[in-house]
Amino acid sequence: MTWLYLLAATALCLAPLGAALPPAPPIGPVIASLAAMTDVPNLVSGVILHTRLYDTIAEVVVFTLASIGVRFLLAGEPTKTSIRAIEDAPSVVLCQLGATMAALIGVELALRGHLSPGGGFAAGVAGGTAIGLVLISGSARLSDRLYRRWRADLWEKAAVIAFVVLSAFALAGVPLPAGTFGTLASGSWIPLLNVLVAVKVTLGSWAMVQLFVRHRGLL
C-alpha cells in the first residue's frame, strides 16, 4: 500500500512536467509600457520602486526589524575586550583595496541605479561588503568609534523614515519633474528612493556586523 501511495504522489508531481507550456506573450510591448511608465532605462529599478513600491516598503521595514532584533539579541552579552583580525600584511592590503572598490561601486549603483543594472539594494550590499572588509582587516575599533561618534543608528532610522515619506508621496501621485530620459536627474522619485535604500541597507548592515564583532569577535 505504501508503494501505491508513493507512485501516486510521484505521478501527481511529474504530471505537470508532461504538459505543454502555453505560448509566451510578446515581451516587447510590456517592456515599452514599463519604460514609458517609469521613465528610466533600468526596468528592474522601475519595477521595484514604481510598480512594486508597496512590497519594497515592506522589505525595508523587515530589514529594519532584523537590525533591531540583532540589537536586542546581543544587548545582554558582554563585549569583547580583545578583537582579533587578519594580521597578514598582503591580506590586509587586499581587504582595504576591496573595501575601497566596493564602496565606490556602491556609490555608482546608488546614483546611477535607475540608468544601468543596479539600484538601492545592490548599492547597500556593496556598502555592507566594504564595511565588512574594513572590519576584518583590523579596523574594528576605529569603525566602532566612528559608528558611535556619527550616530549611524540614527541616520539609519532617518533614512527609513525619509524613504517611507517619499514613498507615500510617490504612491499618492505627487508629481516630480521627470527630467531628461537617460540622465541622472531623470526617473522622478526613483533616484531619490534608490539613494535612501542604499543608505539604509548600508547603515543597517554596518549596525548588525558591528554588533556581532563587538560581542562575538571576528575569529
PDB file of C-alpha atoms in Angstrom:
ATOM      1  CA  MET A   1       0.000   0.000   0.000  1.00  0.00           C
ATOM      2  CA  THR A   2       2.874   2.366   0.789  1.00  0.00           C
ATOM      3  CA  TRP A   3       4.297   1.800  -2.688  1.00  0.00           C
ATOM      4  CA  LEU A   4       0.955   2.679  -4.251  1.00  0.00           C
ATOM      5  CA  TYR A   5       0.844   5.966  -2.340  1.00  0.00           C
ATOM      6  CA  LEU A   6       4.423   6.697  -3.354  1.00  0.00           C
ATOM      7  CA  LEU A   7       3.732   6.012  -7.030  1.00  0.00           C
ATOM      8  CA  ALA A   8       0.576   8.104  -6.955  1.00  0.00           C
ATOM      9  CA  ALA A   9       2.412  11.024  -5.324  1.00  0.00           C
ATOM     10  CA  THR A  10       5.264  10.736  -7.847  1.00  0.00           C
ATOM     11  CA  ALA A  11       2.839  10.667 -10.778  1.00  0.00           C
ATOM     12  CA  LEU A  12       0.998  13.694  -9.385  1.00  0.00           C
ATOM     13  CA  CYS A  13       4.248  15.640  -9.074  1.00  0.00           C
ATOM     14  CA  LEU A  14       5.506  14.663 -12.534  1.00  0.00           C
ATOM     15  CA  ALA A  15       2.218  15.203 -14.342  1.00  0.00           C
ATOM     16  CA  PRO A  16       2.684  18.977 -14.837  1.00  0.00           C
ATOM     17  CA  LEU A  17       6.077  18.334 -16.460  1.00  0.00           C
ATOM     18  CA  GLY A  18       4.412  16.457 -19.301  1.00  0.00           C
ATOM     19  CA  ALA A  19       2.006  19.260 -20.162  1.00  0.00           C
ATOM     20  CA  ALA A  20       2.941  21.693 -22.902  1.00  0.00           C
ATOM     21  CA  LEU A  21       3.710  25.230 -21.827  1.00  0.00           C
ATOM     22  CA  PRO A  22       1.403  27.953 -23.149  1.00  0.00           C
ATOM     23  CA  PRO A  23       2.912  30.223 -25.766  1.00  0.00           C
ATOM     24  CA  ALA A  24       4.747  33.180 -24.265  1.00  0.00           C
ATOM     25  CA  PRO A  25       3.148  36.558 -24.952  1.00  0.00           C
ATOM     26  CA  PRO A  26       5.240  39.137 -26.802  1.00  0.00           C
ATOM     27  CA  ILE A  27       7.524  40.866 -24.324  1.00  0.00           C
ATOM     28  CA  GLY A  28       8.212  43.950 -26.424  1.00  0.00           C
ATOM     29  CA  PRO A  29       5.002  45.850 -25.595  1.00  0.00           C
ATOM     30  CA  VAL A  30       5.409  45.060 -21.887  1.00  0.00           C
ATOM     31  CA  ILE A  31       8.967  46.456 -21.857  1.00  0.00           C
ATOM     32  CA  ALA A  32       7.901  49.550 -23.771  1.00  0.00           C
ATOM     33  CA  SER A  33       5.000  50.120 -21.375  1.00  0.00           C
ATOM     34  CA  LEU A  34       7.247  49.828 -18.295  1.00  0.00           C
ATOM     35  CA  ALA A  35       9.869  52.135 -19.793  1.00  0.00           C
ATOM     36  CA  ALA A  36       7.217  54.750 -20.553  1.00  0.00           C
ATOM     37  CA  MET A  37       5.624  54.356 -17.106  1.00  0.00           C
ATOM     38  CA  THR A  38       8.836  54.704 -15.064  1.00  0.00           C
ATOM     39  CA  ASP A  39      10.845  56.904 -17.447  1.00  0.00           C
ATOM     40  CA  VAL A  40      14.109  55.073 -16.607  1.00  0.00           C
ATOM     41  CA  PRO A  41      16.197  52.695 -18.760  1.00  0.00           C
ATOM     42  CA  ASN A  42      16.720  50.247 -15.864  1.00  0.00           C
ATOM     43  CA  LEU A  43      13.437  48.344 -15.808  1.00  0.00           C
ATOM     44  CA  VAL A  44      14.419  46.442 -12.643  1.00  0.00           C
ATOM     45  CA  SER A  45      14.582  49.649 -10.600  1.00  0.00           C
ATOM     46  CA  GLY A  46      11.446  50.822 -12.324  1.00  0.00           C
ATOM     47  CA  VAL A  47       9.506  47.726 -11.298  1.00  0.00           C
ATOM     48  CA  ILE A  48      10.883  47.670  -7.726  1.00  0.00           C
ATOM     49  CA  LEU A  49      10.397  51.373  -6.997  1.00  0.00           C
ATOM     50  CA  HIS A  50       7.292  52.095  -9.060  1.00  0.00           C
ATOM     51  CA  THR A  51       5.028  49.156  -9.785  1.00  0.00           C
ATOM     52  CA  ARG A  52       6.053  47.217  -6.627  1.00  0.00           C
ATOM     53  CA  LEU A  53       6.657  50.076  -4.221  1.00  0.00           C
ATOM     54  CA  TYR A  54       4.299  48.640  -1.581  1.00  0.00           C
ATOM     55  CA  ASP A  55       6.377  45.457  -1.476  1.00  0.00           C
ATOM     56  CA  THR A  56       9.612  47.455  -1.377  1.00  0.00           C
ATOM     57  CA  ILE A  57       8.391  49.430   1.640  1.00  0.00           C
ATOM     58  CA  ALA A  58       7.651  46.134   3.418  1.00  0.00           C
ATOM     59  CA  GLU A  59      11.139  44.833   2.568  1.00  0.00           C
ATOM     60  CA  VAL A  60      12.756  47.950   4.023  1.00  0.00           C
ATOM     61  CA  VAL A  61      10.684  47.629   7.187  1.00  0.00           C
ATOM     62  CA  VAL A  62      11.618  43.930   7.519  1.00  0.00           C
ATOM     63  CA  PHE A  63      15.315  44.788   7.167  1.00  0.00           C
ATOM     64  CA  THR A  64      14.903  47.434   9.869  1.00  0.00           C
ATOM     65  CA  LEU A  65      13.214  44.919  12.186  1.00  0.00           C
ATOM     66  CA  ALA A  66      16.096  42.495  11.576  1.00  0.00           C
ATOM     67  CA  SER A  67      18.582  45.169  12.647  1.00  0.00           C
ATOM     68  CA  ILE A  68      16.540  45.912  15.776  1.00  0.00           C
ATOM     69  CA  GLY A  69      16.320  42.177  16.519  1.00  0.00           C
ATOM     70  CA  VAL A  70      20.099  41.782  16.379  1.00  0.00           C
ATOM     71  CA  ARG A  71      20.461  44.720  18.767  1.00  0.00           C
ATOM     72  CA  PHE A  72      18.040  43.126  21.273  1.00  0.00           C
ATOM     73  CA  LEU A  73      19.647  39.686  20.827  1.00  0.00           C
ATOM     74  CA  LEU A  74      23.124  40.886  21.728  1.00  0.00           C
ATOM     75  CA  ALA A  75      22.154  43.538  24.283  1.00  0.00           C
ATOM     76  CA  GLY A  76      22.747  41.262  27.287  1.00  0.00           C
ATOM     77  CA  GLU A  77      26.049  39.777  26.114  1.00  0.00           C
ATOM     78  CA  PRO A  78      29.419  41.119  27.306  1.00  0.00           C
ATOM     79  CA  THR A  79      31.622  42.976  24.861  1.00  0.00           C
ATOM     80  CA  LYS A  80      34.923  41.545  23.728  1.00  0.00           C
ATOM     81  CA  THR A  81      37.974  43.068  25.373  1.00  0.00           C
ATOM     82  CA  SER A  82      40.218  41.918  22.549  1.00  0.00           C
ATOM     83  CA  ILE A  83      39.183  41.631  18.901  1.00  0.00           C
ATOM     84  CA  ARG A  84      41.500  39.610  16.687  1.00  0.00           C
ATOM     85  CA  ALA A  85      41.729  40.395  12.989  1.00  0.00           C
ATOM     86  CA  ILE A  86      43.796  39.472   9.949  1.00  0.00           C
ATOM     87  CA  GLU A  87      47.461  40.201  10.593  1.00  0.00           C
ATOM     88  CA  ASP A  88      48.966  39.143   7.279  1.00  0.00           C
ATOM     89  CA  ALA A  89      50.060  42.359   5.548  1.00  0.00           C
ATOM     90  CA  PRO A  90      49.173  41.317   1.950  1.00  0.00           C
ATOM     91  CA  SER A  91      45.723  40.158   3.097  1.00  0.00           C
ATOM     92  CA  VAL A  92      45.148  43.446   4.934  1.00  0.00           C
ATOM     93  CA  VAL A  93      46.070  45.449   1.827  1.00  0.00           C
ATOM     94  CA  LEU A  94      43.796  43.310  -0.345  1.00  0.00           C
ATOM     95  CA  CYS A  95      40.899  43.753   2.103  1.00  0.00           C
ATOM     96  CA  GLN A  96      41.378  47.511   2.190  1.00  0.00           C
ATOM     97  CA  LEU A  97      41.621  47.667  -1.603  1.00  0.00           C
ATOM     98  CA  GLY A  98      38.494  45.529  -1.923  1.00  0.00           C
ATOM     99  CA  ALA A  99      36.673  47.755   0.581  1.00  0.00           C
ATOM    100  CA  THR A 100      37.572  50.856  -1.426  1.00  0.00           C
ATOM    101  CA  MET A 101      36.374  49.281  -4.675  1.00  0.00           C
ATOM    102  CA  ALA A 102      33.161  48.030  -3.067  1.00  0.00           C
ATOM    103  CA  ALA A 103      32.425  51.483  -1.612  1.00  0.00           C
ATOM    104  CA  LEU A 104      32.946  53.163  -4.993  1.00  0.00           C
ATOM    105  CA  ILE A 105      30.752  50.561  -6.683  1.00  0.00           C
ATOM    106  CA  GLY A 106      28.083  51.160  -4.044  1.00  0.00           C
ATOM    107  CA  VAL A 107      28.065  54.890  -4.781  1.00  0.00           C
ATOM    108  CA  GLU A 108      27.875  54.180  -8.518  1.00  0.00           C
ATOM    109  CA  LEU A 109      24.971  51.754  -8.110  1.00  0.00           C
ATOM    110  CA  ALA A 110      23.087  54.176  -5.868  1.00  0.00           C
ATOM    111  CA  LEU A 111      23.458  57.238  -8.107  1.00  0.00           C
ATOM    112  CA  ARG A 112      23.103  55.511 -11.480  1.00  0.00           C
ATOM    113  CA  GLY A 113      20.911  52.583 -10.467  1.00  0.00           C
ATOM    114  CA  HIS A 114      17.979  53.909 -12.490  1.00  0.00           C
ATOM    115  CA  LEU A 115      20.092  54.099 -15.656  1.00  0.00           C
ATOM    116  CA  SER A 116      22.012  50.820 -15.559  1.00  0.00           C
ATOM    117  CA  PRO A 117      21.919  47.471 -13.722  1.00  0.00           C
ATOM    118  CA  GLY A 118      21.934  48.177 -10.017  1.00  0.00           C
ATOM    119  CA  GLY A 119      19.829  50.115  -7.559  1.00  0.00           C
ATOM    120  CA  GLY A 120      19.402  50.799  -3.870  1.00  0.00           C
ATOM    121  CA  PHE A 121      19.551  47.238  -2.586  1.00  0.00           C
ATOM    122  CA  ALA A 122      22.565  46.341  -4.726  1.00  0.00           C
ATOM    123  CA  ALA A 123      24.316  49.535  -3.592  1.00  0.00           C
ATOM    124  CA  GLY A 124      23.557  48.685   0.042  1.00  0.00           C
ATOM    125  CA  VAL A 125      25.037  45.216  -0.384  1.00  0.00           C
ATOM    126  CA  ALA A 126      28.201  46.739  -1.872  1.00  0.00           C
ATOM    127  CA  GLY A 127      28.407  49.226   1.008  1.00  0.00           C
ATOM    128  CA  GLY A 128      27.923  46.494   3.612  1.00  0.00           C
ATOM    129  CA  THR A 129      30.622  44.431   1.909  1.00  0.00           C
ATOM    130  CA  ALA A 130      33.026  47.372   2.111  1.00  0.00           C
ATOM    131  CA  ILE A 131      32.369  47.749   5.831  1.00  0.00           C
ATOM    132  CA  GLY A 132      32.824  44.027   6.417  1.00  0.00           C
ATOM    133  CA  LEU A 133      36.180  44.052   4.654  1.00  0.00           C
ATOM    134  CA  VAL A 134      37.291  47.035   6.741  1.00  0.00           C
ATOM    135  CA  LEU A 135      36.352  45.217   9.940  1.00  0.00           C
ATOM    136  CA  ILE A 136      38.258  42.019   9.192  1.00  0.00           C
ATOM    137  CA  SER A 137      41.342  43.954   8.074  1.00  0.00           C
ATOM    138  CA  GLY A 138      41.985  45.253  11.593  1.00  0.00           C
ATOM    139  CA  SER A 139      39.883  48.437  11.823  1.00  0.00           C
ATOM    140  CA  ALA A 140      37.124  47.123  14.087  1.00  0.00           C
ATOM    141  CA  ARG A 141      37.920  49.551  16.922  1.00  0.00           C
ATOM    142  CA  LEU A 142      38.107  52.541  14.575  1.00  0.00           C
ATOM    143  CA  SER A 143      34.858  51.501  12.903  1.00  0.00           C
ATOM    144  CA  ASP A 144      33.160  51.195  16.294  1.00  0.00           C
ATOM    145  CA  ARG A 145      34.302  54.688  17.303  1.00  0.00           C
ATOM    146  CA  LEU A 146      33.079  56.149  14.020  1.00  0.00           C
ATOM    147  CA  TYR A 147      29.751  54.351  14.369  1.00  0.00           C
ATOM    148  CA  ARG A 148      29.207  55.802  17.840  1.00  0.00           C
ATOM    149  CA  ARG A 149      30.580  59.252  17.050  1.00  0.00           C
ATOM    150  CA  TRP A 150      28.460  59.865  13.934  1.00  0.00           C
ATOM    151  CA  ARG A 151      25.389  58.106  15.404  1.00  0.00           C
ATOM    152  CA  ALA A 152      24.966  55.846  12.393  1.00  0.00           C
ATOM    153  CA  ASP A 153      21.960  54.189  14.031  1.00  0.00           C
ATOM    154  CA  LEU A 154      20.058  57.493  13.986  1.00  0.00           C
ATOM    155  CA  TRP A 155      20.967  58.078  10.338  1.00  0.00           C
ATOM    156  CA  GLU A 156      19.665  54.610   9.526  1.00  0.00           C
ATOM    157  CA  LYS A 157      16.315  55.381  11.182  1.00  0.00           C
ATOM    158  CA  ALA A 158      16.191  58.752   9.418  1.00  0.00           C
ATOM    159  CA  ALA A 159      16.746  57.031   6.061  1.00  0.00           C
ATOM    160  CA  VAL A 160      13.874  54.628   6.769  1.00  0.00           C
ATOM    161  CA  ILE A 161      11.507  57.448   7.728  1.00  0.00           C
ATOM    162  CA  ALA A 162      12.503  59.515   4.700  1.00  0.00           C
ATOM    163  CA  PHE A 163      12.004  56.511   2.417  1.00  0.00           C
ATOM    164  CA  VAL A 164       8.521  55.822   3.785  1.00  0.00           C
ATOM    165  CA  VAL A 165       7.530  59.506   3.496  1.00  0.00           C
ATOM    166  CA  LEU A 166       8.800  59.861  -0.076  1.00  0.00           C
ATOM    167  CA  SER A 167       7.171  56.543  -0.976  1.00  0.00           C
ATOM    168  CA  ALA A 168       3.860  57.894   0.322  1.00  0.00           C
ATOM    169  CA  PHE A 169       4.266  60.962  -1.883  1.00  0.00           C
ATOM    170  CA  ALA A 170       5.069  58.768  -4.886  1.00  0.00           C
ATOM    171  CA  LEU A 171       2.111  56.446  -4.250  1.00  0.00           C
ATOM    172  CA  ALA A 172      -0.184  59.452  -3.775  1.00  0.00           C
ATOM    173  CA  GLY A 173       0.738  60.656  -7.243  1.00  0.00           C
ATOM    174  CA  VAL A 174       2.599  63.799  -6.189  1.00  0.00           C
ATOM    175  CA  PRO A 175       4.368  64.921  -9.376  1.00  0.00           C
ATOM    176  CA  LEU A 176       8.117  65.365  -9.564  1.00  0.00           C
ATOM    177  CA  PRO A 177       9.967  66.573 -12.666  1.00  0.00           C
ATOM    178  CA  ALA A 178      10.887  63.513 -14.684  1.00  0.00           C
ATOM    179  CA  GLY A 179      13.947  65.150 -16.224  1.00  0.00           C
ATOM    180  CA  THR A 180      15.571  64.120 -19.481  1.00  0.00           C
ATOM    181  CA  PHE A 181      15.349  60.412 -20.242  1.00  0.00           C
ATOM    182  CA  GLY A 182      18.673  58.664 -19.557  1.00  0.00           C
ATOM    183  CA  THR A 183      20.239  61.348 -17.336  1.00  0.00           C
ATOM    184  CA  LEU A 184      20.955  61.298 -13.599  1.00  0.00           C
ATOM    185  CA  ALA A 185      18.105  63.740 -12.969  1.00  0.00           C
ATOM    186  CA  SER A 186      15.525  61.525 -14.694  1.00  0.00           C
ATOM    187  CA  GLY A 187      13.133  58.970 -13.255  1.00  0.00           C
ATOM    188  CA  SER A 188      11.001  61.165 -10.977  1.00  0.00           C
ATOM    189  CA  TRP A 189      11.107  59.694  -7.430  1.00  0.00           C
ATOM    190  CA  ILE A 190      13.147  56.604  -8.348  1.00  0.00           C
ATOM    191  CA  PRO A 191      16.703  58.072  -7.970  1.00  0.00           C
ATOM    192  CA  LEU A 192      15.870  59.532  -4.546  1.00  0.00           C
ATOM    193  CA  LEU A 193      14.355  56.252  -3.377  1.00  0.00           C
ATOM    194  CA  ASN A 194      17.395  54.359  -4.687  1.00  0.00           C
ATOM    195  CA  VAL A 195      19.772  56.533  -2.662  1.00  0.00           C
ATOM    196  CA  LEU A 196      17.686  56.209   0.508  1.00  0.00           C
ATOM    197  CA  VAL A 197      17.508  52.422   0.189  1.00  0.00           C
ATOM    198  CA  ALA A 198      21.276  52.304  -0.357  1.00  0.00           C
ATOM    199  CA  VAL A 199      21.921  54.412   2.760  1.00  0.00           C
ATOM    200  CA  LYS A 200      19.509  52.368   4.842  1.00  0.00           C
ATOM    201  CA  VAL A 201      20.864  48.942   3.779  1.00  0.00           C
ATOM    202  CA  THR A 202      24.496  50.064   4.182  1.00  0.00           C
ATOM    203  CA  LEU A 203      23.972  51.509   7.661  1.00  0.00           C
ATOM    204  CA  GLY A 204      21.792  48.577   8.711  1.00  0.00           C
ATOM    205  CA  SER A 205      24.463  46.121   7.600  1.00  0.00           C
ATOM    206  CA  TRP A 206      27.077  48.184   9.432  1.00  0.00           C
ATOM    207  CA  ALA A 207      24.972  48.128  12.607  1.00  0.00           C
ATOM    208  CA  MET A 208      24.465  44.359  12.583  1.00  0.00           C
ATOM    209  CA  VAL A 209      28.050  43.479  11.657  1.00  0.00           C
ATOM    210  CA  GLN A 210      29.412  45.974  14.192  1.00  0.00           C
ATOM    211  CA  LEU A 211      27.292  44.467  16.970  1.00  0.00           C
ATOM    212  CA  PHE A 212      28.373  40.926  16.144  1.00  0.00           C
ATOM    213  CA  VAL A 213      32.022  41.966  16.107  1.00  0.00           C
ATOM    214  CA  ARG A 214      31.654  43.892  19.375  1.00  0.00           C
ATOM    215  CA  HIS A 215      30.024  40.984  21.220  1.00  0.00           C
ATOM    216  CA  ARG A 216      31.264  37.885  19.387  1.00  0.00           C
ATOM    217  CA  GLY A 217      34.586  38.936  17.884  1.00  0.00           C
ATOM    218  CA  LEU A 218      35.935  38.145  14.435  1.00  0.00           C
ATOM    219  CA  LEU A 219      37.992  34.974  14.913  1.00  0.00           C
TER     220      LEU A 219
END
